[in-house]
Short mmCIF file of C-alpha atoms and ligand atoms in Angstrom, two decimals:
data_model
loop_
_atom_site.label_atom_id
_atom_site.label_comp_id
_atom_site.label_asym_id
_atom_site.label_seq_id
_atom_site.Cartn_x
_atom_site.Cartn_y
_atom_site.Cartn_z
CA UNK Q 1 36.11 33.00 29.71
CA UNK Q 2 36.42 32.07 25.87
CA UNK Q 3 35.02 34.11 23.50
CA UNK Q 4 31.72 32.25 21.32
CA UNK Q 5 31.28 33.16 17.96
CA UNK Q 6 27.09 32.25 17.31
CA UNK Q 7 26.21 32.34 13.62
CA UNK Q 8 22.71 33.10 12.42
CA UNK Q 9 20.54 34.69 9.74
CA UNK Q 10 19.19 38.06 9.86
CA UNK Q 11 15.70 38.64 9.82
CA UNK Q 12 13.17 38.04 12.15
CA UNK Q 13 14.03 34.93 13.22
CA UNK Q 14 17.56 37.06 14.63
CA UNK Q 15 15.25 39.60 16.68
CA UNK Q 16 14.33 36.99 18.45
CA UNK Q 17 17.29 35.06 19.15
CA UNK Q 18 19.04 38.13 20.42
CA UNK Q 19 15.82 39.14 22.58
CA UNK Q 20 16.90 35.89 24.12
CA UNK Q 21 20.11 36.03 24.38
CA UNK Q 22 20.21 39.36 26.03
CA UNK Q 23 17.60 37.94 28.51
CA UNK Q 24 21.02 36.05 29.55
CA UNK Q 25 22.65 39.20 30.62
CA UNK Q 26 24.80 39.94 27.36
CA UNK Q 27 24.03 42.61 25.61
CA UNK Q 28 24.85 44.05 22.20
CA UNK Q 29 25.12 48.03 22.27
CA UNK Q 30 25.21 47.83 18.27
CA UNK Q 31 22.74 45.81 17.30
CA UNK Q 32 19.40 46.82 15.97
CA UNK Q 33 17.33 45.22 13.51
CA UNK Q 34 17.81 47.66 10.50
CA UNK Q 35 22.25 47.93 11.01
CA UNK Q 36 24.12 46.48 7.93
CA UNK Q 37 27.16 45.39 10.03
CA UNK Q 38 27.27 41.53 9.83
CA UNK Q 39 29.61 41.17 13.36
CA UNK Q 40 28.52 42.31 16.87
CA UNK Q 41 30.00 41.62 20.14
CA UNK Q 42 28.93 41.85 23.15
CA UNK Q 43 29.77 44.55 26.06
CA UNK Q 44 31.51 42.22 27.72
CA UNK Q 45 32.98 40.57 25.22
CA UNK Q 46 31.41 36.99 25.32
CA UNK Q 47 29.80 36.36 22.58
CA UNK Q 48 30.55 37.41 19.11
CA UNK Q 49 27.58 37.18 16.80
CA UNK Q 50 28.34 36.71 12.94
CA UNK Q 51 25.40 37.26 10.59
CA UNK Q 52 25.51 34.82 7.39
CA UNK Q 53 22.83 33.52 5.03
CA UNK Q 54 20.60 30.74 6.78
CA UNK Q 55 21.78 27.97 4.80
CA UNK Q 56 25.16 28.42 5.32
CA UNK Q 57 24.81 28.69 9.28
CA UNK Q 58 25.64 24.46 9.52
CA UNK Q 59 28.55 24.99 7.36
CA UNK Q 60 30.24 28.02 9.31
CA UNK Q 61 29.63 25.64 12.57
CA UNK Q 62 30.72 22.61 11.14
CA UNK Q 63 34.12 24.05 9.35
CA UNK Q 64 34.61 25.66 13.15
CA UNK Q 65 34.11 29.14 11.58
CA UNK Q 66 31.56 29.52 14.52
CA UNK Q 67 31.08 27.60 17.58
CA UNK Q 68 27.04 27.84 18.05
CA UNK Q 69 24.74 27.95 14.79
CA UNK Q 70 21.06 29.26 15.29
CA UNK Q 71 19.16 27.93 12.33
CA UNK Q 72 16.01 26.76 11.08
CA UNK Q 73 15.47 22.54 11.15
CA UNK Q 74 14.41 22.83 7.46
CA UNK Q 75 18.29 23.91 6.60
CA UNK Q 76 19.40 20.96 8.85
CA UNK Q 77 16.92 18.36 7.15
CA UNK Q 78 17.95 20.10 3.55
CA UNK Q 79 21.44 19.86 3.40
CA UNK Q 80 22.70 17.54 6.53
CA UNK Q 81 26.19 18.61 8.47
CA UNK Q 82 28.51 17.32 10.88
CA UNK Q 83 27.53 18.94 13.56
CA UNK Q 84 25.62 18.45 17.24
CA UNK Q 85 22.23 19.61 17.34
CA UNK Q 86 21.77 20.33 21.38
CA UNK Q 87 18.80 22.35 21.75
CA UNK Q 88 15.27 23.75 20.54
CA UNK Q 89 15.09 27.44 20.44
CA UNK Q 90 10.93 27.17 20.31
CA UNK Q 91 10.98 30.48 17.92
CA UNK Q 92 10.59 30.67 14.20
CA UNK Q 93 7.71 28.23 14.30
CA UNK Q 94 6.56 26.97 11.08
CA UNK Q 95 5.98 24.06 9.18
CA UNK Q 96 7.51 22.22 5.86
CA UNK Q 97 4.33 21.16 3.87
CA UNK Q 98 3.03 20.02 0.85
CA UNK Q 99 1.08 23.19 -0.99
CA UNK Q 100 -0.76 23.09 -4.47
CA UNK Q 101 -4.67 24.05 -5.70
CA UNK Q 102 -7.32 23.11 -3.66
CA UNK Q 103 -8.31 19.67 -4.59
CA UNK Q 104 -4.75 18.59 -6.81
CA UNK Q 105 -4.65 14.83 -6.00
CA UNK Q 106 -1.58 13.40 -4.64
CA UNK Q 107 -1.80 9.45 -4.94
CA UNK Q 108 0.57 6.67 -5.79
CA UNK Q 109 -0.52 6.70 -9.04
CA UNK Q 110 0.27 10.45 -9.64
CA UNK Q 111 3.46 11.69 -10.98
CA UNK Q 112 4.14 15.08 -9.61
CA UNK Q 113 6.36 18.18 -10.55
CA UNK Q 114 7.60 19.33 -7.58
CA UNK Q 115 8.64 22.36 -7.16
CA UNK Q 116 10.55 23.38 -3.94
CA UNK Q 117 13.74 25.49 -2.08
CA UNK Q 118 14.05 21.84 -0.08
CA UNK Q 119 14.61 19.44 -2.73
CA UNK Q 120 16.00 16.61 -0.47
CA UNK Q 121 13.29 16.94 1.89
CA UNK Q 122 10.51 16.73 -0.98
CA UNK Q 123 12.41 13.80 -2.94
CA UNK Q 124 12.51 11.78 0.49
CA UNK Q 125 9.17 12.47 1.36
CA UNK Q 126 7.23 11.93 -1.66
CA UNK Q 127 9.65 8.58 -2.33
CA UNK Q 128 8.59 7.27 1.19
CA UNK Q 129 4.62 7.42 -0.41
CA UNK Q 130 5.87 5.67 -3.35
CA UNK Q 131 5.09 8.86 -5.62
CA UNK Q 132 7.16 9.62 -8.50
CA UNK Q 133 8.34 12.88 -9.16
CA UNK Q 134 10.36 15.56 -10.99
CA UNK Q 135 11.55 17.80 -8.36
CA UNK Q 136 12.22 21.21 -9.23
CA UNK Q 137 15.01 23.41 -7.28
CA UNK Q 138 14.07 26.74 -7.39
CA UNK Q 139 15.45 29.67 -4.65
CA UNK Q 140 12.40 31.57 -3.76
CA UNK Q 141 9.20 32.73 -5.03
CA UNK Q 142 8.27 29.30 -4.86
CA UNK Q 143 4.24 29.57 -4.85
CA UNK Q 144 4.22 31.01 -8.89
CA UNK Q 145 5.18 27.68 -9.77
CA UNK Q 146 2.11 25.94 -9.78
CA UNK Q 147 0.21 29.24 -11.02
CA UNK Q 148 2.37 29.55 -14.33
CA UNK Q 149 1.99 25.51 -14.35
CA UNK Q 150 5.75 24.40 -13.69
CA UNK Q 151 4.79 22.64 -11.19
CA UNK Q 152 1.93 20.27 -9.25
CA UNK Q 153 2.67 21.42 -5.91
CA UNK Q 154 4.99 22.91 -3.94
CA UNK Q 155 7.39 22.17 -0.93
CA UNK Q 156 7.58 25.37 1.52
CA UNK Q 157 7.57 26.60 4.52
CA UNK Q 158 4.29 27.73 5.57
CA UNK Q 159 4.04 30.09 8.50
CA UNK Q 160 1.11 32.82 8.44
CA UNK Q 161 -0.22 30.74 5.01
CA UNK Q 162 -0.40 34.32 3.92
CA UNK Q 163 1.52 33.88 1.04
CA UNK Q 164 -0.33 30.29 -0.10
CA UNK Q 165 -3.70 32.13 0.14
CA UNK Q 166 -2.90 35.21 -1.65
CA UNK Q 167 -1.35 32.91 -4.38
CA UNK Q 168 -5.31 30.96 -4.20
CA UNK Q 169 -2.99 27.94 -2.79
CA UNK Q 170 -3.47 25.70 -0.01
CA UNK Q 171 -1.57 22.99 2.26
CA UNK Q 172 -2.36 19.68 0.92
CA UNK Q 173 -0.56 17.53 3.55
CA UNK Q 174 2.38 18.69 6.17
CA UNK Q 175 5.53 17.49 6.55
CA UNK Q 176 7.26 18.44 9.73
CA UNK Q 177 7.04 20.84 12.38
CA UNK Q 178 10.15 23.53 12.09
CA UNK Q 179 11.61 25.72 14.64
CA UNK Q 180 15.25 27.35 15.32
CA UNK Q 181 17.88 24.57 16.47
CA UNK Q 182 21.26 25.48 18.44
CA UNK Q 183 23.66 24.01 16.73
CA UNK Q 184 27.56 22.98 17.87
CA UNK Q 185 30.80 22.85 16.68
CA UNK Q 186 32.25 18.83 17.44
CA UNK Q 187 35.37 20.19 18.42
CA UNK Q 188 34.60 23.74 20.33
CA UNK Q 189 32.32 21.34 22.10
CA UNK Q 190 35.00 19.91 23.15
CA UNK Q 191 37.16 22.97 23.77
CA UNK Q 192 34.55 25.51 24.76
CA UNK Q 193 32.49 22.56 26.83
CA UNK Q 194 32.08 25.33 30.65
CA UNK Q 195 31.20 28.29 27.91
CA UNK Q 196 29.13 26.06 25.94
CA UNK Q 197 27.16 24.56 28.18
CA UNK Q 198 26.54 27.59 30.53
CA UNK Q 199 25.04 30.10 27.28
CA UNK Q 200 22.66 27.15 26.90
CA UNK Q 201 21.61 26.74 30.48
CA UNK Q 202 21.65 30.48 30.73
CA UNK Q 203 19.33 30.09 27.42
CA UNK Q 204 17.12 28.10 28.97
CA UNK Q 205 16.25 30.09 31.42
CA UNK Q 206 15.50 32.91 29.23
CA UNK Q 207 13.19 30.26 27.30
CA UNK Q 208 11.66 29.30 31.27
CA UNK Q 209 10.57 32.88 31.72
CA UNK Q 210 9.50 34.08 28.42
CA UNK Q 211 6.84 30.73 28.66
C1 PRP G 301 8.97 31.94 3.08
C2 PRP G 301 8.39 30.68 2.46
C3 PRP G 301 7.02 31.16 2.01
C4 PRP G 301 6.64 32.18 3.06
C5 PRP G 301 5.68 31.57 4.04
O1 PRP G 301 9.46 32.71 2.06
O2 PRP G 301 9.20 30.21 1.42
O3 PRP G 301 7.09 31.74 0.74
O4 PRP G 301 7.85 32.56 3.75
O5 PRP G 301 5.27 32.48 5.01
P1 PRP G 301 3.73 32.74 5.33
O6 PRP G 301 3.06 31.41 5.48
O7 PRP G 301 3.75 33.50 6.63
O8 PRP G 301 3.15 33.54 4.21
P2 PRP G 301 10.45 33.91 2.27
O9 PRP G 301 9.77 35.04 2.95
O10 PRP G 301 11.66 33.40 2.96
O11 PRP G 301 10.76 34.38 0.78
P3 PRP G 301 11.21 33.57 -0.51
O12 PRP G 301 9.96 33.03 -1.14
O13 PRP G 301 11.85 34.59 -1.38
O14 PRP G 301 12.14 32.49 -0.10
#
């Protein structure tokens, strides 16, 4: 059996990826949610997990670095790679949406600072309503910009909406439904295809019994 190297973020989103992935019968003596070691492999010596910053997950699949990526669709929309998206994880639920005070009118007419982490996805979306815009990148933190008045409205991920209501925001329109995609190498597809394809039936399953 080849070894698969599986690149993801730490973080929640990871707890629950390796829930599920230990549902498949590996399991990773090391790992717990609070360990600052960024490489894990299994007991068996299956699966080596590599933990990198979400938005570079595509890039470490698509360079080869890892065979599987598990990463958020709003990373995949952002910044597009060469890479085959096979399968929906159904965890780290959330959605990309439009935020900004209750009542801020967005019309054709309106020309809107935008300020967002997903500046593709916001120019793209607000072009296909025929809204003009200066789109703002910014990293994080992404609420205070309509508070301190850099911004209209925002372009976030919204989970809880915690963070929109403590900030006396609200979602004005959304734009896609997000969850965690499995992500594949072209060529370890290729390569890797038994391995491959039996972690994601094996993945399944785990997905069958948790619903
Ligand atoms: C994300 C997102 C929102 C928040 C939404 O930020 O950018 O700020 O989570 O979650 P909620 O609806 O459950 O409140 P993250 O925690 O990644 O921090 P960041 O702002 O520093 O990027």
């Amino acid at each position: 059996m080849k070894l698969l190297t599986i690149a993801m973020a730490k973080g929640r989103v990871a707890d629950e990826a390796i829930q599920l992935i230990e549902r498949t019968g590996l399991y990773f003596p090391d790992y717990h949610n609070e360990s600052r070691k960024l490489l894990f492999t299994d007991d068996r010596k299956h699966i080596k997990l590599i933990f990198v910053k979400a938005v570079d997950v595509p890039t470490y699949v698509e360079k080869g670095a890892a065979d599987i990526g598990l990463v958020g669709k709003d990373v995949l929309m952002e910044d597009p790679k060469e890479v085959y998206e096979l399968m929906d994880l159904g965890i780290g639920k959330c959605k990309l949406s439009v935020a900004g005070f209750v009542g801020a009118e967005i019309t054709e007419s309106s020309y809107l600072s935008v300020a967002s982490k997903y500046p593709n996805v916001a120019k793209a979306y607000f072009e296909e309503m025929n809204i003009r815009t200066d789109i703002i990148k910014l990293n994080g933190s992404v609420e205070l910009a309509p508070l301190i008045g850099m911004a209209d409205v925002i372009v976030d991920i919204v989970e809880t909406g915690t963070t929109l209501k403590e900030n006396g925001l609200t979602v004005l329109a959304d734009i896609v439904d997000i969850s965690v995609k499995l992500i594949v190498n072209k060529a370890s597809y290729a390569i890797k295809t038994d391995e491959i394809q039996q972690f994601m039936k094996h993945l399944y399953a785990g997905l069958e019994v948790r619903i």
